[in-house]
Amino acid sequence: MKNFSNVLIMGAGPAGLSAGYVLTQQSVNSVVCEQANAVGGLARTIRKGNFRFDIGGHRFFTKNDDIHKFIMDLMGDEVIKVKRKSRILFCGKFIDYPLPIVDSLLCAGIPDCFIIPFDYMYQKIDGRLKGKKIISFEDWVVNQFGRKIYGLFFKSYSEKIWGMPCDQVSADWARQRIAGMSLKTTFTKALFKWKKNSPSSLIDEFNYFKQGFGRISEKLAEHIQKANRIYIKTRVVQVQHEEKKIKGVVISQKGCLYNIGADYYISSIPITTLVQIMNPPAPEEVIEASKNLRYRNLITVHLMLNQHKVTSDHWIYIHDRDIGFARIHEPKNWSIEMAPPGKTSLVIEYFCSRSDKIWNMSDENLIDLTLHDLVKKLCLIEKEKILDGFVFRHPKAYPVYDIGYETHLYKVYQFLSDFKNLYVIGRCGMFRYNNVDHAIETGVKAAHNILGANYDL
């Protein structure tokens, strides 16, 4: 292993690999270190025999023309166009998502059909008259949809994702994830269909890739490895610094420790981890701030079935509280190459914390629990059709935007910004709940900054 390079990249998800790709294209000596046994992070594609599985399902859609061209040029003839179909399972009924106004009103029931529009107008007027501040996720959704729609379609699902009441979740999450959505835009979409400037949450078509979303990371890695190195199963255990400059890192690989130095460092590892492995240690108030930043874990249960198809959906969102998982996707509906002929598969997502019972459950028990809910409660599949199954656990998958998180994050950013040869990028690296196109953009811009640009990340 070389003990020095021009740039050291921590993390081989789409953000880190995009940075490595740009640097490699410009003949910059660099090395990428990844803790997992494969590249891609949460956006990888897992292979099991002739089946391919994304972890949770990822679409590619961006409003950034440069990033769109970057990925289209990279992927070439692997790109396919997919017409989106998603549904919500609510009170035993399937309704389309994004919410079609007629279906949602009918699902709510005749009395609520009349209440919903008046409730929405009341919340708008009341909020303006009283000057209500939008602080929590609950505040934001009630303001955009009314309290009735919030209670029917947002509250239970969001609390299942975050494991906390919606009035404890910051409105920033809504602003980033469902920005532009409201009862008004839902009506507009129903009446006038999709427009180019519609919110990304409402798009009807997206790009995907014949053999899974993870092909982005795989192709980026292939290009990097033509001139540079990617080390998997390699964990950064210490970041050494002196006089406001990162001097080197200590990595753990196959039970051995190695020191690696570089001129510049790019980190997409969780920002909390980065702060807590600094040597000398970060100031106590910064360490405490990092400990107050939390991530949500993801478990995916992957099932292989001996049948042609289960649904025609890309995603199914499960609101019912008595079912532990929150979302299902069927990979074959994204690309026919994700499963062998005559077979299909399902990916079932659980959101949890390390202390939750579900996180600590054995794989066998978790698969049994999942099958019980799919077979007995949802009646989606027959147990006899199951060929095989496995479980994937991804810690620190999603940054948690609880009320006040931004105060803690500011302290961490202030500390890290002092290091002029360090760039933090990506979802976990920046503690920013963004989409994969934004993560890729941060990696590309960080690389260009090292090459002389001055982008604001």
XYZ file of C-alpha atoms in Angstrom:
457
model
C 0.000 0.000 0.000
C 1.325 3.439 -0.931
C 1.720 5.695 2.111
C 1.182 8.984 0.271
C -1.096 10.331 -2.456
C -2.193 13.736 -3.644
C -5.785 13.155 -2.505
C -7.230 10.664 -0.024
C -10.977 9.999 -0.262
C -12.799 8.481 2.711
C -15.907 6.599 1.580
C -16.778 4.969 -1.763
C -20.408 5.919 -2.156
C -21.572 7.956 -5.176
C -20.165 11.179 -3.692
C -16.676 9.864 -2.947
C -16.457 7.920 -6.203
C -17.565 10.949 -8.233
C -14.751 12.948 -6.664
C -12.308 10.139 -7.414
C -13.528 9.884 -11.004
C -13.012 13.601 -11.711
C -9.543 13.552 -10.142
C -8.556 10.432 -12.076
C -9.729 12.030 -15.331
C -7.349 14.898 -14.548
C -4.456 12.505 -13.775
C -4.409 13.356 -10.068
C -2.938 10.625 -7.885
C -5.620 9.581 -5.388
C -6.738 6.698 -3.212
C -10.234 5.762 -1.994
C -10.855 3.916 1.291
C -14.171 2.133 1.910
C -15.175 0.296 5.080
C -17.716 -2.009 3.389
C -16.912 -5.011 1.213
C -18.110 -3.264 -1.965
C -18.432 0.230 -3.392
C -21.700 2.144 -3.627
C -22.800 2.677 -0.048
C -26.574 2.841 0.227
C -26.748 3.138 -3.575
C -25.091 -0.210 -4.320
C -26.667 -3.172 -6.103
C -26.374 -6.568 -4.414
C -26.179 -9.750 -6.501
C -27.586 -13.065 -5.341
C -27.350 -15.691 -8.066
C -29.222 -14.280 -11.072
C -31.091 -11.753 -8.935
C -30.024 -8.147 -8.442
C -31.222 -5.934 -5.601
C -30.895 -2.228 -4.915
C -30.943 -1.289 -1.251
C -34.315 0.419 -1.037
C -34.638 1.414 -4.685
C -33.155 4.564 -6.183
C -34.245 6.588 -9.188
C -32.041 9.036 -11.051
C -33.599 12.425 -11.635
C -31.927 15.808 -11.469
C -32.621 19.397 -12.419
C -28.878 20.040 -12.707
C -27.957 19.806 -16.399
C -24.248 19.271 -15.675
C -24.891 16.332 -13.342
C -27.436 14.884 -15.771
C -24.845 14.962 -18.572
C -22.169 13.563 -16.239
C -24.254 10.465 -15.437
C -25.708 10.009 -18.937
C -22.212 10.109 -20.471
C -20.946 7.673 -17.850
C -23.781 5.152 -18.208
C -24.341 5.291 -21.984
C -26.646 2.577 -23.301
C -27.288 1.209 -19.797
C -29.803 4.026 -19.203
C -33.506 3.206 -19.426
C -36.569 5.416 -18.980
C -39.077 4.266 -16.379
C -42.669 5.441 -15.988
C -43.186 5.820 -12.275
C -45.904 3.923 -10.456
C -46.080 4.120 -6.672
C -48.903 3.431 -4.277
C -49.769 3.865 -0.623
C -51.323 1.024 1.336
C -53.659 2.887 3.646
C -56.372 1.282 5.788
C -56.295 -1.811 3.587
C -56.662 0.172 0.351
C -54.120 0.908 -2.367
C -54.098 4.520 -3.559
C -51.709 6.131 -6.009
C -48.775 8.244 -4.857
C -48.217 11.166 -5.248
C -51.684 11.634 -3.824
C -54.313 11.910 -6.582
C -56.882 14.229 -5.163
C -59.935 12.136 -6.087
C -58.530 8.880 -4.678
C -57.347 10.504 -1.475
C -60.690 12.180 -0.846
C -62.608 8.967 -1.502
C -60.244 7.023 0.749
C -60.773 9.575 3.494
C -64.534 8.992 3.399
C -67.502 11.103 2.343
C -67.628 13.317 5.484
C -63.916 14.116 5.250
C -64.238 14.944 1.541
C -66.037 18.101 2.592
C -63.865 18.793 5.614
C -60.457 18.583 3.849
C -60.638 21.677 1.578
C -62.156 23.836 4.316
C -59.607 22.577 6.843
C -56.802 23.494 4.426
C -58.131 27.025 3.946
C -58.649 27.424 7.698
C -55.066 26.382 8.479
C -53.714 28.820 5.873
C -55.749 31.750 7.157
C -55.208 30.914 10.830
C -51.461 30.562 10.295
C -51.183 33.950 8.621
C -53.359 35.771 11.141
C -51.461 34.361 14.106
C -48.056 34.554 12.434
C -47.353 30.900 13.186
C -43.740 29.850 12.750
C -42.987 26.732 10.733
C -40.608 24.858 13.036
C -41.529 21.175 12.886
C -42.421 18.722 10.147
C -45.955 18.733 11.527
C -46.135 22.535 11.210
C -44.975 22.373 7.590
C -47.376 19.646 6.445
C -50.364 21.158 8.254
C -49.588 24.481 6.567
C -49.246 22.868 3.117
C -52.079 20.316 3.290
C -54.236 21.035 6.318
C -54.458 19.081 9.551
C -56.876 16.480 8.205
C -54.621 15.360 5.334
C -51.627 15.476 7.699
C -53.339 13.082 10.090
C -54.535 10.761 7.336
C -51.516 10.471 5.043
C -48.359 11.900 6.635
C -48.285 11.397 10.396
C -48.117 7.614 10.801
C -45.696 6.999 7.920
C -43.303 9.766 8.959
C -43.271 8.572 12.560
C -42.530 5.056 11.322
C -39.526 6.393 9.392
C -38.085 8.541 12.181
C -39.235 6.738 15.314
C -40.361 9.993 16.920
C -43.420 12.280 16.904
C -43.662 14.603 13.903
C -43.632 17.667 16.141
C -40.061 16.695 17.101
C -38.876 16.417 13.478
C -37.502 19.628 11.952
C -39.383 21.290 9.102
C -36.069 21.221 7.217
C -36.728 17.590 6.332
C -39.984 18.511 4.584
C -38.354 21.481 2.853
C -35.674 19.203 1.398
C -37.693 16.065 0.648
C -41.169 17.235 -0.340
C -40.537 20.884 -1.156
C -43.170 22.342 -3.457
C -45.820 19.805 -2.499
C -49.130 21.040 -1.113
C -52.831 20.481 -1.520
C -52.695 23.230 -4.146
C -49.951 21.520 -6.220
C -51.765 18.195 -5.894
C -54.883 19.787 -7.377
C -52.783 21.431 -10.093
C -51.118 18.138 -11.024
C -54.496 16.415 -11.229
C -55.880 19.130 -13.497
C -52.916 20.039 -15.689
C -50.574 17.025 -15.387
C -46.842 17.265 -14.825
C -44.871 20.345 -15.849
C -41.108 20.655 -16.191
C -40.814 22.818 -13.089
C -42.915 20.514 -10.915
C -41.441 19.422 -7.568
C -39.139 16.408 -7.997
C -41.369 14.448 -5.599
C -44.133 14.611 -8.225
C -42.248 13.435 -11.319
C -43.891 10.776 -13.489
C -40.744 9.476 -15.230
C -37.155 8.892 -14.195
C -33.902 7.353 -15.416
C -32.774 3.951 -14.238
C -30.125 1.443 -15.302
C -30.507 -1.999 -16.835
C -28.626 -3.881 -14.124
C -29.406 -1.718 -11.128
C -28.641 1.675 -9.650
C -25.364 0.386 -8.261
C -23.957 0.364 -11.785
C -23.232 4.085 -11.346
C -20.805 3.344 -8.518
C -19.377 0.307 -10.286
C -18.615 2.260 -13.459
C -17.104 5.160 -11.512
C -14.909 2.643 -9.680
C -13.854 0.965 -12.941
C -12.594 4.287 -14.291
C -10.793 5.184 -11.049
C -9.010 1.834 -10.920
C -7.480 2.361 -14.353
C -4.985 4.739 -12.718
C -5.659 4.846 -8.967
C -6.552 2.525 -6.096
C -9.745 1.738 -4.188
C -9.338 -0.169 -0.929
C -12.456 -1.949 0.351
C -12.826 -3.476 3.837
C -10.658 -0.563 4.945
C -11.760 1.609 7.862
C -10.403 5.035 8.746
C -9.742 4.883 12.497
C -7.904 8.148 13.061
C -7.514 11.511 11.344
C -4.326 13.328 12.335
C -4.118 17.099 12.196
C -1.781 19.908 13.105
C -2.000 23.698 12.746
C -5.414 23.660 11.017
C -4.303 21.105 8.458
C -4.995 17.394 8.059
C -1.630 15.618 8.089
C -2.635 11.993 7.608
C -5.011 9.184 8.484
C -4.645 5.807 10.136
C -6.543 3.013 8.428
C -7.361 -0.502 9.568
C -7.142 -3.253 6.964
C -7.144 -7.002 7.661
C -6.256 -6.405 11.301
C -3.269 -4.187 10.513
C -2.899 -0.420 10.900
C -1.365 1.800 8.201
C -0.567 5.505 8.015
C -1.448 7.329 4.804
C -0.676 10.956 4.043
C -2.015 13.257 1.332
C -2.128 16.878 0.269
C -5.935 16.961 0.324
C -8.641 14.903 2.024
C -12.252 14.328 0.997
C -14.625 12.724 3.501
C -18.040 11.195 2.884
C -17.988 9.096 6.077
C -20.536 10.125 8.744
C -19.611 13.586 9.963
C -20.063 12.420 13.557
C -17.454 9.695 13.041
C -15.052 12.137 11.395
C -15.172 14.477 14.394
C -14.814 11.686 16.938
C -11.676 10.139 15.378
C -9.686 13.370 15.240
C -6.209 13.318 16.798
C -5.625 15.540 18.707
C -9.277 15.295 19.811
C -11.729 17.975 18.754
C -12.784 20.477 21.451
C -15.185 18.993 23.990
C -18.096 21.194 22.875
C -17.639 19.992 19.277
C -17.549 16.340 20.340
C -20.707 16.885 22.400
C -22.382 18.575 19.431
C -21.498 15.607 17.214
C -22.996 13.211 19.774
C -26.259 15.136 19.548
C -26.451 14.460 15.804
C -28.207 11.159 15.157
C -28.642 8.852 12.185
C -31.435 6.407 11.414
C -30.482 2.845 10.484
C -31.932 0.878 7.576
C -32.638 -2.848 7.327
C -33.656 -4.376 4.014
C -35.109 -7.860 3.701
C -34.572 -9.305 0.218
C -36.873 -12.065 -1.000
C -36.660 -14.152 -4.188
C -39.925 -15.573 -5.525
C -40.884 -18.278 -7.978
C -43.469 -16.193 -9.817
C -43.455 -13.733 -12.679
C -44.610 -10.644 -10.773
C -46.150 -9.586 -7.446
C -47.202 -6.019 -8.292
C -46.752 -3.461 -11.050
C -45.409 -0.865 -8.582
C -41.971 0.634 -8.119
C -42.644 1.515 -4.493
C -45.436 0.670 -2.078
C -45.573 2.806 1.060
C -46.986 1.064 4.137
C -48.688 3.440 6.575
C -50.349 0.892 8.853
C -48.789 1.002 12.324
C -49.228 -2.715 13.009
C -46.817 -3.559 10.181
C -43.177 -2.938 11.037
C -41.777 -2.220 7.594
C -42.387 1.073 5.816
C -41.759 0.463 2.130
C -41.607 -2.305 -0.474
C -40.128 -2.259 -3.943
C -40.077 -4.875 -6.682
C -36.765 -4.618 -8.623
C -38.080 -6.323 -11.770
C -40.554 -3.474 -12.270
C -37.590 -1.117 -12.554
C -35.659 -3.259 -15.032
C -36.446 -6.672 -16.468
C -32.787 -7.628 -15.933
C -33.090 -7.456 -12.132
C -34.553 -10.981 -11.936
C -34.329 -14.120 -14.107
C -37.206 -15.007 -16.483
C -40.311 -16.245 -14.692
C -39.012 -15.060 -11.302
C -39.299 -11.855 -9.312
C -38.105 -10.396 -6.017
C -39.081 -7.942 -3.296
C -37.079 -5.568 -1.109
C -38.731 -4.662 2.192
C -37.437 -1.699 4.224
C -37.358 -1.226 7.989
C -36.211 2.043 9.563
C -34.830 1.729 13.072
C -32.240 2.683 15.673
C -29.508 0.510 17.179
C -31.468 0.089 20.409
C -34.620 -1.106 18.622
C -35.617 -4.748 18.901
C -35.827 -5.062 15.113
C -32.156 -4.046 14.629
C -30.997 -6.728 17.044
C -33.283 -9.479 15.727
C -31.657 -12.447 13.993
C -31.874 -12.609 10.195
C -33.984 -15.756 10.368
C -36.525 -14.230 12.756
C -36.656 -11.014 10.761
C -37.398 -12.881 7.530
C -40.115 -14.895 9.311
C -41.693 -11.708 10.684
C -41.605 -10.083 7.247
C -43.183 -13.107 5.577
C -45.935 -13.213 8.188
C -46.908 -9.606 7.443
C -46.656 -10.028 3.664
C -48.654 -13.278 3.632
C -51.143 -12.927 6.493
C -51.725 -9.179 6.851
C -51.174 -7.791 3.357
C -51.998 -10.927 1.335
C -49.377 -9.865 -1.234
C -47.604 -13.186 -1.665
C -47.892 -16.915 -0.965
C -45.228 -18.369 1.313
C -44.827 -21.374 -0.990
C -43.511 -19.061 -3.720
C -40.454 -18.009 -1.683
C -37.185 -19.355 -3.088
C -34.733 -17.692 -0.718
C -34.132 -14.562 1.318
C -31.430 -12.567 3.042
C -31.057 -9.462 5.212
C -28.878 -6.377 4.715
C -28.234 -3.943 7.591
C -26.989 -0.430 6.916
C -26.126 1.660 10.012
C -26.239 5.457 9.852
C -28.229 5.460 6.633
C -30.181 8.702 7.089
C -29.391 11.871 9.058
C -32.111 12.631 11.602
C -33.381 16.200 11.480
C -34.752 16.580 14.980
C -35.639 19.993 16.371
C -32.436 21.908 17.086
C -30.114 19.679 15.033
C -28.872 22.690 13.082
C -27.322 24.241 16.214
C -25.205 21.136 16.801
C -24.356 20.829 13.108
C -23.191 24.454 12.974
C -20.643 23.809 15.748
C -19.321 20.771 13.897
C -19.115 22.654 10.589
C -17.305 25.555 12.251
C -14.658 23.177 13.561
C -14.174 21.279 10.292
C -14.147 24.418 8.141
C -10.857 25.453 9.748
C -9.085 22.630 7.909
C -8.287 24.112 4.515
C -7.268 20.804 2.937
C -10.430 18.937 3.997
C -13.738 18.697 2.102
C -16.835 16.985 3.495
C -19.306 15.684 0.911
C -22.328 13.436 0.470
C -25.413 12.698 2.541
C -23.736 11.285 5.644
C -20.552 13.295 5.257
C -22.445 16.599 5.292
C -25.353 15.410 7.461
C -27.631 16.587 4.681
C -30.674 14.542 3.652
C -30.313 15.011 -0.090
C -30.810 12.865 -3.170
C -28.073 10.975 -4.963
C -27.708 13.639 -7.664
C -26.908 16.203 -4.971
C -24.404 13.810 -3.376
C -22.705 13.317 -6.748
C -22.636 17.080 -7.259
C -20.816 17.628 -3.949
C -18.186 15.059 -4.936
C -17.668 16.599 -8.373
C -17.400 20.117 -6.922
C -14.971 19.066 -4.185
C -12.704 17.530 -6.827
C -12.876 20.668 -8.959
C -12.056 22.810 -5.906
C -8.871 20.794 -5.436
C -8.148 21.441 -9.123
C -8.515 25.198 -8.590
C -12.220 26.025 -8.637
C -14.040 27.756 -5.795
C -17.436 26.087 -5.468
C -19.521 26.531 -2.354
C -20.382 23.038 -1.102
